[in-house]
XYZ file of C-alpha atoms in Angstrom:
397
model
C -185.344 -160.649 -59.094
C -182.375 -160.963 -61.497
C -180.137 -163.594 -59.353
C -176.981 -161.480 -61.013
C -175.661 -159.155 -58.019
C -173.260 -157.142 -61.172
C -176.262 -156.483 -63.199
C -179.042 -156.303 -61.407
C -180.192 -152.782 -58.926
C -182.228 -155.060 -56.752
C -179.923 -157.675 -55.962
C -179.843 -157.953 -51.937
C -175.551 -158.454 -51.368
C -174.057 -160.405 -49.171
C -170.418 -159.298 -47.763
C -168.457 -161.378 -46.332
C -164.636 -160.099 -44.975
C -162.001 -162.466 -46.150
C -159.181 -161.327 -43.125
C -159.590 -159.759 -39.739
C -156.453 -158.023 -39.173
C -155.813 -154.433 -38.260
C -156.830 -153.215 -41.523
C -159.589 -155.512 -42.247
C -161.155 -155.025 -38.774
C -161.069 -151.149 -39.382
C -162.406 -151.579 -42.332
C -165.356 -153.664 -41.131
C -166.520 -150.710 -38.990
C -167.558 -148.985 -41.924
C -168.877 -151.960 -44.412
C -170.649 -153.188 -41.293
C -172.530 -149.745 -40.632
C -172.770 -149.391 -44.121
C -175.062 -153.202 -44.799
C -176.937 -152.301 -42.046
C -178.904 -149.197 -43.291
C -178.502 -150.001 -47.044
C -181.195 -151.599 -48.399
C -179.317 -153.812 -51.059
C -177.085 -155.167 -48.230
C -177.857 -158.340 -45.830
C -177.534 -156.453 -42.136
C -175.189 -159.666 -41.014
C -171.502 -159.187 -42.182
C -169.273 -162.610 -41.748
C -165.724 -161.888 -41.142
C -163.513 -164.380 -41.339
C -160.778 -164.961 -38.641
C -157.732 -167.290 -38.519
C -158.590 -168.522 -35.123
C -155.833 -168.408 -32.236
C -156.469 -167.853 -29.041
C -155.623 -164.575 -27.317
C -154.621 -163.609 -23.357
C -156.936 -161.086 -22.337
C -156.379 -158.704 -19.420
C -157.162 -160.578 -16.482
C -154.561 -163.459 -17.785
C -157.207 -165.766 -19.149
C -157.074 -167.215 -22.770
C -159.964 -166.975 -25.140
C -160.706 -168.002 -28.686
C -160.420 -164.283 -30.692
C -163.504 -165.052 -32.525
C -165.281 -165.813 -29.190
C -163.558 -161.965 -27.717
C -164.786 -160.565 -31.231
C -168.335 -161.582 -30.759
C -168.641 -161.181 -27.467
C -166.866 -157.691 -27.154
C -167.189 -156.679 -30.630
C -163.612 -155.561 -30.761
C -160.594 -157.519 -32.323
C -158.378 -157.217 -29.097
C -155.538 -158.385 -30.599
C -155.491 -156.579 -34.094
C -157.412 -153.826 -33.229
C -157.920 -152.465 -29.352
C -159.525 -150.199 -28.019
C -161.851 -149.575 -31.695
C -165.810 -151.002 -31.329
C -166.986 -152.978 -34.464
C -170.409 -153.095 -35.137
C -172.314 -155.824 -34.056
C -173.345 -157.075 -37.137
C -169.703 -158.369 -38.232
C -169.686 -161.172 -37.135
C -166.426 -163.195 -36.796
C -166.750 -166.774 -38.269
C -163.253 -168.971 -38.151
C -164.543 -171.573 -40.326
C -164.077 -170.481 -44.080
C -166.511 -172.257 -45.726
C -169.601 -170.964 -43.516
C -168.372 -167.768 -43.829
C -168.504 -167.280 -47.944
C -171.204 -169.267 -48.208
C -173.460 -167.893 -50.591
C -171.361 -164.404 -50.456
C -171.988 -162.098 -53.364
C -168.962 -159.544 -52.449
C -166.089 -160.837 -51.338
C -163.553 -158.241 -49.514
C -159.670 -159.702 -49.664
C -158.092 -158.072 -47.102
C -154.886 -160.353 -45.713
C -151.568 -161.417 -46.497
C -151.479 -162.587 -50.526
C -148.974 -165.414 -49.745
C -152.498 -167.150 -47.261
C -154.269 -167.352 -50.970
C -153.604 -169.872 -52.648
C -154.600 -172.582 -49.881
C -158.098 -170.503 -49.428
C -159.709 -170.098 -53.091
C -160.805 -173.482 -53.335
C -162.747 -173.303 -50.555
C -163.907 -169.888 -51.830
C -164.488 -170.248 -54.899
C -166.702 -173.958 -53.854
C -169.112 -171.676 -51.246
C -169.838 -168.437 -52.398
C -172.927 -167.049 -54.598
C -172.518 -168.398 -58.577
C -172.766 -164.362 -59.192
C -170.203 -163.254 -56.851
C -167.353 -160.671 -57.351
C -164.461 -159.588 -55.046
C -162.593 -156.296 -54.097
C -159.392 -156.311 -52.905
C -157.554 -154.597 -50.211
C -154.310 -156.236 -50.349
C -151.419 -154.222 -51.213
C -148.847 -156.112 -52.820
C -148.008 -158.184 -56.472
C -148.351 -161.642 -57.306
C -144.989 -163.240 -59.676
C -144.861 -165.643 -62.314
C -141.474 -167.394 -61.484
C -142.081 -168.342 -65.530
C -141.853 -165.463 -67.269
C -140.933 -163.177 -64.873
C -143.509 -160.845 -64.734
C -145.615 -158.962 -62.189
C -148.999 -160.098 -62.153
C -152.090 -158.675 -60.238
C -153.581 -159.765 -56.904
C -156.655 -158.920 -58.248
C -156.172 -161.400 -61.518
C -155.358 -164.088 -59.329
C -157.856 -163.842 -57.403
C -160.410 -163.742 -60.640
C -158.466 -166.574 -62.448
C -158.784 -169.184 -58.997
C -162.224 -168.118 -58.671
C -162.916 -168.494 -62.377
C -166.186 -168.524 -63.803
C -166.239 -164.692 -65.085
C -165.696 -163.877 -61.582
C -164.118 -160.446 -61.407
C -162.262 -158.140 -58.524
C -161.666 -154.829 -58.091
C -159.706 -153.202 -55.773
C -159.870 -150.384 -52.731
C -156.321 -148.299 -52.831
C -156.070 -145.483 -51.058
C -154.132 -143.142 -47.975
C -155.793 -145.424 -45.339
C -153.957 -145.836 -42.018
C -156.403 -148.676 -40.156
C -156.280 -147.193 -36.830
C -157.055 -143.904 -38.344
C -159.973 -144.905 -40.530
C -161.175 -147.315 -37.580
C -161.113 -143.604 -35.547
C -163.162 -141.617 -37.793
C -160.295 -139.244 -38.671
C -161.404 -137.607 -42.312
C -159.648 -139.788 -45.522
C -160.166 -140.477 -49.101
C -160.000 -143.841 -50.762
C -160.255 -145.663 -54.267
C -162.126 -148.091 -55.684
C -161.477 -149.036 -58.914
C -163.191 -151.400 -61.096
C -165.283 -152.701 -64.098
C -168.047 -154.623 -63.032
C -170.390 -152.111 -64.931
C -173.388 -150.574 -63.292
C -175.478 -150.603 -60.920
C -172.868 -152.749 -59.063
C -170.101 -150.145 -59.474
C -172.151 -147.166 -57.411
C -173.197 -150.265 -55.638
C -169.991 -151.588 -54.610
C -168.559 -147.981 -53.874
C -171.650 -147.212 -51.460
C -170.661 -150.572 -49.271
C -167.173 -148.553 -48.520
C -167.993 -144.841 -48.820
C -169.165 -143.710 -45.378
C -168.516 -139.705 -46.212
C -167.293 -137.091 -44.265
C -164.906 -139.567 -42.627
C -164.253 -141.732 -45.347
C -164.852 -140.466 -48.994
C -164.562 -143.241 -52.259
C -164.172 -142.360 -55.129
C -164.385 -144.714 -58.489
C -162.381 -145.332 -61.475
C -161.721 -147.987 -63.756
C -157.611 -148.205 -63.612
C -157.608 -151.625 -61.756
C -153.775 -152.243 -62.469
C -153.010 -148.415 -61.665
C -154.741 -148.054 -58.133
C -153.329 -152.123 -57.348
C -149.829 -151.711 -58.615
C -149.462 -147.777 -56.477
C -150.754 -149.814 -53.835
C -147.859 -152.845 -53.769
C -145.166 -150.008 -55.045
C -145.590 -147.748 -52.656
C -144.544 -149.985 -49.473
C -141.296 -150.201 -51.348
C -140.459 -146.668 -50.954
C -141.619 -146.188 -47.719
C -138.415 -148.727 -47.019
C -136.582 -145.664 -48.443
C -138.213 -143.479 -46.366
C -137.819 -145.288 -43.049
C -134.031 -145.841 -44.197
C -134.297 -141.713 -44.644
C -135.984 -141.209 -41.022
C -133.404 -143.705 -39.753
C -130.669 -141.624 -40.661
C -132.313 -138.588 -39.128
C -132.114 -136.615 -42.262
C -134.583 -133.991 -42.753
C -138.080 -133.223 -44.968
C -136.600 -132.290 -47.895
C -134.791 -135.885 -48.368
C -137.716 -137.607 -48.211
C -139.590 -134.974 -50.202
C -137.010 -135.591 -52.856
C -137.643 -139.378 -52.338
C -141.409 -139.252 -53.105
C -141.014 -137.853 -56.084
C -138.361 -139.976 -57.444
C -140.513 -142.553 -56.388
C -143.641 -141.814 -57.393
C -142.151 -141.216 -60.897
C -140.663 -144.684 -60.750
C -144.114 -146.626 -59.482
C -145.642 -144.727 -62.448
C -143.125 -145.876 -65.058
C -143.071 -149.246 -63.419
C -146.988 -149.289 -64.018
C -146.571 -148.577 -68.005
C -143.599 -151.022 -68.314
C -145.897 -153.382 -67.481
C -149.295 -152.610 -67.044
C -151.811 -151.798 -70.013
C -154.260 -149.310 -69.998
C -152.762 -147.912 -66.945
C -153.611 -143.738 -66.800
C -151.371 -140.926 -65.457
C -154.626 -139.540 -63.869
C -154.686 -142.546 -61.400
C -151.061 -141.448 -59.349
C -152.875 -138.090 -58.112
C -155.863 -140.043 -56.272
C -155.786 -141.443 -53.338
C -154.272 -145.266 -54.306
C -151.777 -142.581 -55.879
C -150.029 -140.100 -54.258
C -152.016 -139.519 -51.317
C -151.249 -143.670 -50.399
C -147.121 -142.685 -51.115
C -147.860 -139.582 -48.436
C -149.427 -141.380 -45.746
C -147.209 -144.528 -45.898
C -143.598 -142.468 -46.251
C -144.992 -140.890 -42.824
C -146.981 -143.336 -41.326
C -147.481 -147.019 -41.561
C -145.429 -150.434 -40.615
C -143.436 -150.384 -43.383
C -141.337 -147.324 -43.222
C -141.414 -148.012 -39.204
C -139.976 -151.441 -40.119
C -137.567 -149.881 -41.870
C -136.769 -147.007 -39.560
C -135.190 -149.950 -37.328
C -133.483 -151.437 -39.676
C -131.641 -148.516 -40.373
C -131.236 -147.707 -37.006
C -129.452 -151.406 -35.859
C -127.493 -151.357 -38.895
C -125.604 -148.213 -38.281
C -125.342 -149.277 -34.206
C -124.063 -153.268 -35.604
C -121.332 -151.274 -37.916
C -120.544 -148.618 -34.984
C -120.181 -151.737 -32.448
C -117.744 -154.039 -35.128
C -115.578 -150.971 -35.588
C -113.076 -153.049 -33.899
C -113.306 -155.986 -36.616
C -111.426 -155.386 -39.991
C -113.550 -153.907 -42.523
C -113.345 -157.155 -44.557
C -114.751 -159.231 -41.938
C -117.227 -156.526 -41.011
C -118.372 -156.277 -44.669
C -118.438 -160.186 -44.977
C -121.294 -160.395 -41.787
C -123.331 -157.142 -42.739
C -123.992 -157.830 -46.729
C -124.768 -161.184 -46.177
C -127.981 -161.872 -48.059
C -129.255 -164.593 -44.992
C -128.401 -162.051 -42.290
C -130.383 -159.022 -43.843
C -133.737 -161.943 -43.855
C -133.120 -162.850 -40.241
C -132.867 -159.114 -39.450
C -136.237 -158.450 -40.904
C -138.002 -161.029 -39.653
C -136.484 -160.220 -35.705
C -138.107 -156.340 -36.729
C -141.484 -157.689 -38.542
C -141.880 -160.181 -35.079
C -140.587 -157.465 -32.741
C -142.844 -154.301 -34.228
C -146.331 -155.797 -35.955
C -147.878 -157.881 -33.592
C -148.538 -160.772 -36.019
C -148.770 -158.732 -38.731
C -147.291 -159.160 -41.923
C -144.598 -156.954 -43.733
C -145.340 -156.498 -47.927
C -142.732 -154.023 -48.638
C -139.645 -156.222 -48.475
C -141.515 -158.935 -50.371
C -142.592 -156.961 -52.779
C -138.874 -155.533 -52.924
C -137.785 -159.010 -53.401
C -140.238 -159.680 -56.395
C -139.755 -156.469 -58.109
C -136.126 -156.487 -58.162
C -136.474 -160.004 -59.781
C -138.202 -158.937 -62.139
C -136.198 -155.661 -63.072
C -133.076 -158.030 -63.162
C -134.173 -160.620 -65.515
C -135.218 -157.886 -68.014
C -131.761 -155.667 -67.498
C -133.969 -152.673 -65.993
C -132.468 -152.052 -62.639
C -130.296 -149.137 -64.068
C -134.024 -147.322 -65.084
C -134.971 -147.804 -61.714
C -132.080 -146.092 -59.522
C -134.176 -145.235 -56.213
C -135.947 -148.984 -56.506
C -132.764 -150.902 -56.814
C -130.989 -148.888 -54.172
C -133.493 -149.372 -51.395
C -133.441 -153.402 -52.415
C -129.441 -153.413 -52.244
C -130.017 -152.083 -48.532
C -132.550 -154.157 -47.333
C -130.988 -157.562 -49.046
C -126.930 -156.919 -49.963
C -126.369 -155.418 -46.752
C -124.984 -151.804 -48.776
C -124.783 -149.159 -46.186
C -128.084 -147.318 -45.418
C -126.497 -144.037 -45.980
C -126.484 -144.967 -49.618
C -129.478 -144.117 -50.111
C -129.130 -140.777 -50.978
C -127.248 -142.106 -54.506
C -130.706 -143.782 -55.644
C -132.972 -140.149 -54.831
C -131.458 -139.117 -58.794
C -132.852 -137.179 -61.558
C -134.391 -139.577 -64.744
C -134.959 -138.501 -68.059
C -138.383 -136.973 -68.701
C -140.625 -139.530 -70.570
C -143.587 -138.251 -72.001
C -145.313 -141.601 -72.130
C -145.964 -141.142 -67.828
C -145.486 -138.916 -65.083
């Protein structure tokens, strides 16, 4: 047996789940049905969980891992959905990889860096990774966007490489059944491409399709939780379907140039799958992020309302204040997700960095606007001014 899981068809794989959150326990329903009746998959899926202990209905306090295993449902993350009792939850990190030959990223990229050694020191010397994490990675350096998916490779090193899974994939909706499509995109040649894609695809409920535009699918996928700020500031103002149909495009025409700015080998044909403009769809209209911002708007405009007394200079000094927007975000992320994490206003943070320090903001009217919202406190009705026509480029969408 070749001991290569990328180049060899009869390589038996090994999954572990790298997160157990709401999207990587929903996702584990289907990879964990999936390794049990493919025969190039090890039945047993590890997944691993940040252990904390949970209060269950009755007012007693379990370990999650221990509710996991026992109930085979992620109470906290995920209730009421039944994973498949071959996932099994592991919170020590090291037993979980060990000997892994796919690894499936699927948390918060600001946990990384303290996990890949550990990794990287347990897994299978032929190992590669697909990510599910939607957001960028920044050189403070040079100032440039870098992929999740290259970080991940680079820490890993070896050859290792990662693809990535992109698509219009609500968790609680995949975790359902309810009919989707989905991405994968990478190059680790074949048989483990079809390979790889089989592990996810679990057709008619969810359908994968493959392509090899890593930095496409992964940079739509960190992009688009940016604009669906806009489009929670947009449902937050109670303005109607055709503003935020108007916003999708100018936004989806921005993540594309955005992609080509930066990005090489990056193809227009990516934005219209799934980790495209499907992904835009679902999370303008769905999803934590434009729900996140959907408060935000909503307290902003009841805060100004309720200091109409004050003088507009001390109003303006309390509202644009760079510290107070944070705090703000952080009461909505703690109030709204459960635990869960909230990429768009990161990823708002990084890319406007990065735009700045190059002198592209102007280029990127709707991208700039929403950031000048969320972080200089500019009035959420503004962001009408950013929805604006660009000049056609013929070099993207």
């Amino acid at each position: 047996m070749d001991s290569n899981p990328q180049t060899s068809a009869e390589q038996i794989d090994r999954v572990c789940i790298i997160g157990s959150g709401n999207w990587g326990s929903a996702i584990s329903t289907l990879v964990g049905r999936n390794c049990e009746r493919l025969p190039n998959c090890e039945t047993e899926v590890k997944m691993w969980v940040f252990e904390e202990t949970v209060t269950l209905e009755d007012g007693s306090q379990e370990k999650l891992t221990d509710v996991i295993n026992q109930r085979h449902e992620n109470v906290k993350y995920l209730p009421g959905i039944k994973l498949p009792e071959n996932v099994i939850a592991v919170p020590d990190l090291k037993e979980a990889c060990a000997d892994a030959t796919l690894l499936i990223f699927v948390l918060p990229h600001q946990f990384l860096p303290r996990l890949m050694p550990t990794i990287r020191a347990s897994v299978h010397p032929s190992s590669r990774g697909v990510s599910l994490i939607k957001g960028l990675d920044f050189d403070a350096d040079t100032k440039l966007p870098m992929l999740i998916s290259e970080t991940i490779a680079k820490a890993m090193g070896d050859d290792f490489q990662c693809g990535v899974l992109m698509g219009a994939n609500v968790a609680s909706e995949v975790a359902e059944g309810q009919m989707c499509e989905s991405t994968l995109a990478s190059n680790f040649g074949q048989p483990a491409d079809e390979i790889t894609r089989q592990i996810f695809d679990a057709p008619p409920s969810f359908r994968v399709q493959h392509v090899s535009d890593i930095a496409g699918a992964e940079v739509c996928g960190a992009l688009k939780n940016v604009i669906a700020l806009g489009a929670g500031f947009v449902d937050g103002l109670d303005l109607g379907g055709n503003t935020k149909a108007a916003l999708l495009r100018v936004g989806l025409k921005e993540m594309a140039k955005f992609c080509h700015l930066f990005f090489e080998g990056v193809r227009d044909e990516t934005f219209t799958e799934s980790c495209g403009m499907a992904d835009l769809i679902t999370t303008c209209y769905g999803g934590r992020n434009r729900k996140c911002a959907e408060a935000f708007a909503r307290q902003r405009r009841h805060q100004l309302k309720d200091m109409n007394e004050n003088s507009q200079e001390d109003c303006s000094a309390i509202m644009n204040n760079e510290k107070t927007c944070e705090s703000q975000w952080k009461t909505i992320e703690e109030e709204l997700l459960n635990g869960q994490k909230l990429q768009g206003t990161l990823t708002a943070q990084e890319v406007h960095i990065i735009l700045s320090s190059r002198g592209l903001l102007e280029s990127f009217p709707l991208i700039n606007k929403i950031y000048d919202i969320s972080f200089k406190g500019q009035p959420v009705e503004s962001i009408v001014e950013g929805v604006v026509m660009t000049p056609h480029q013929a070099s993207h969408l």
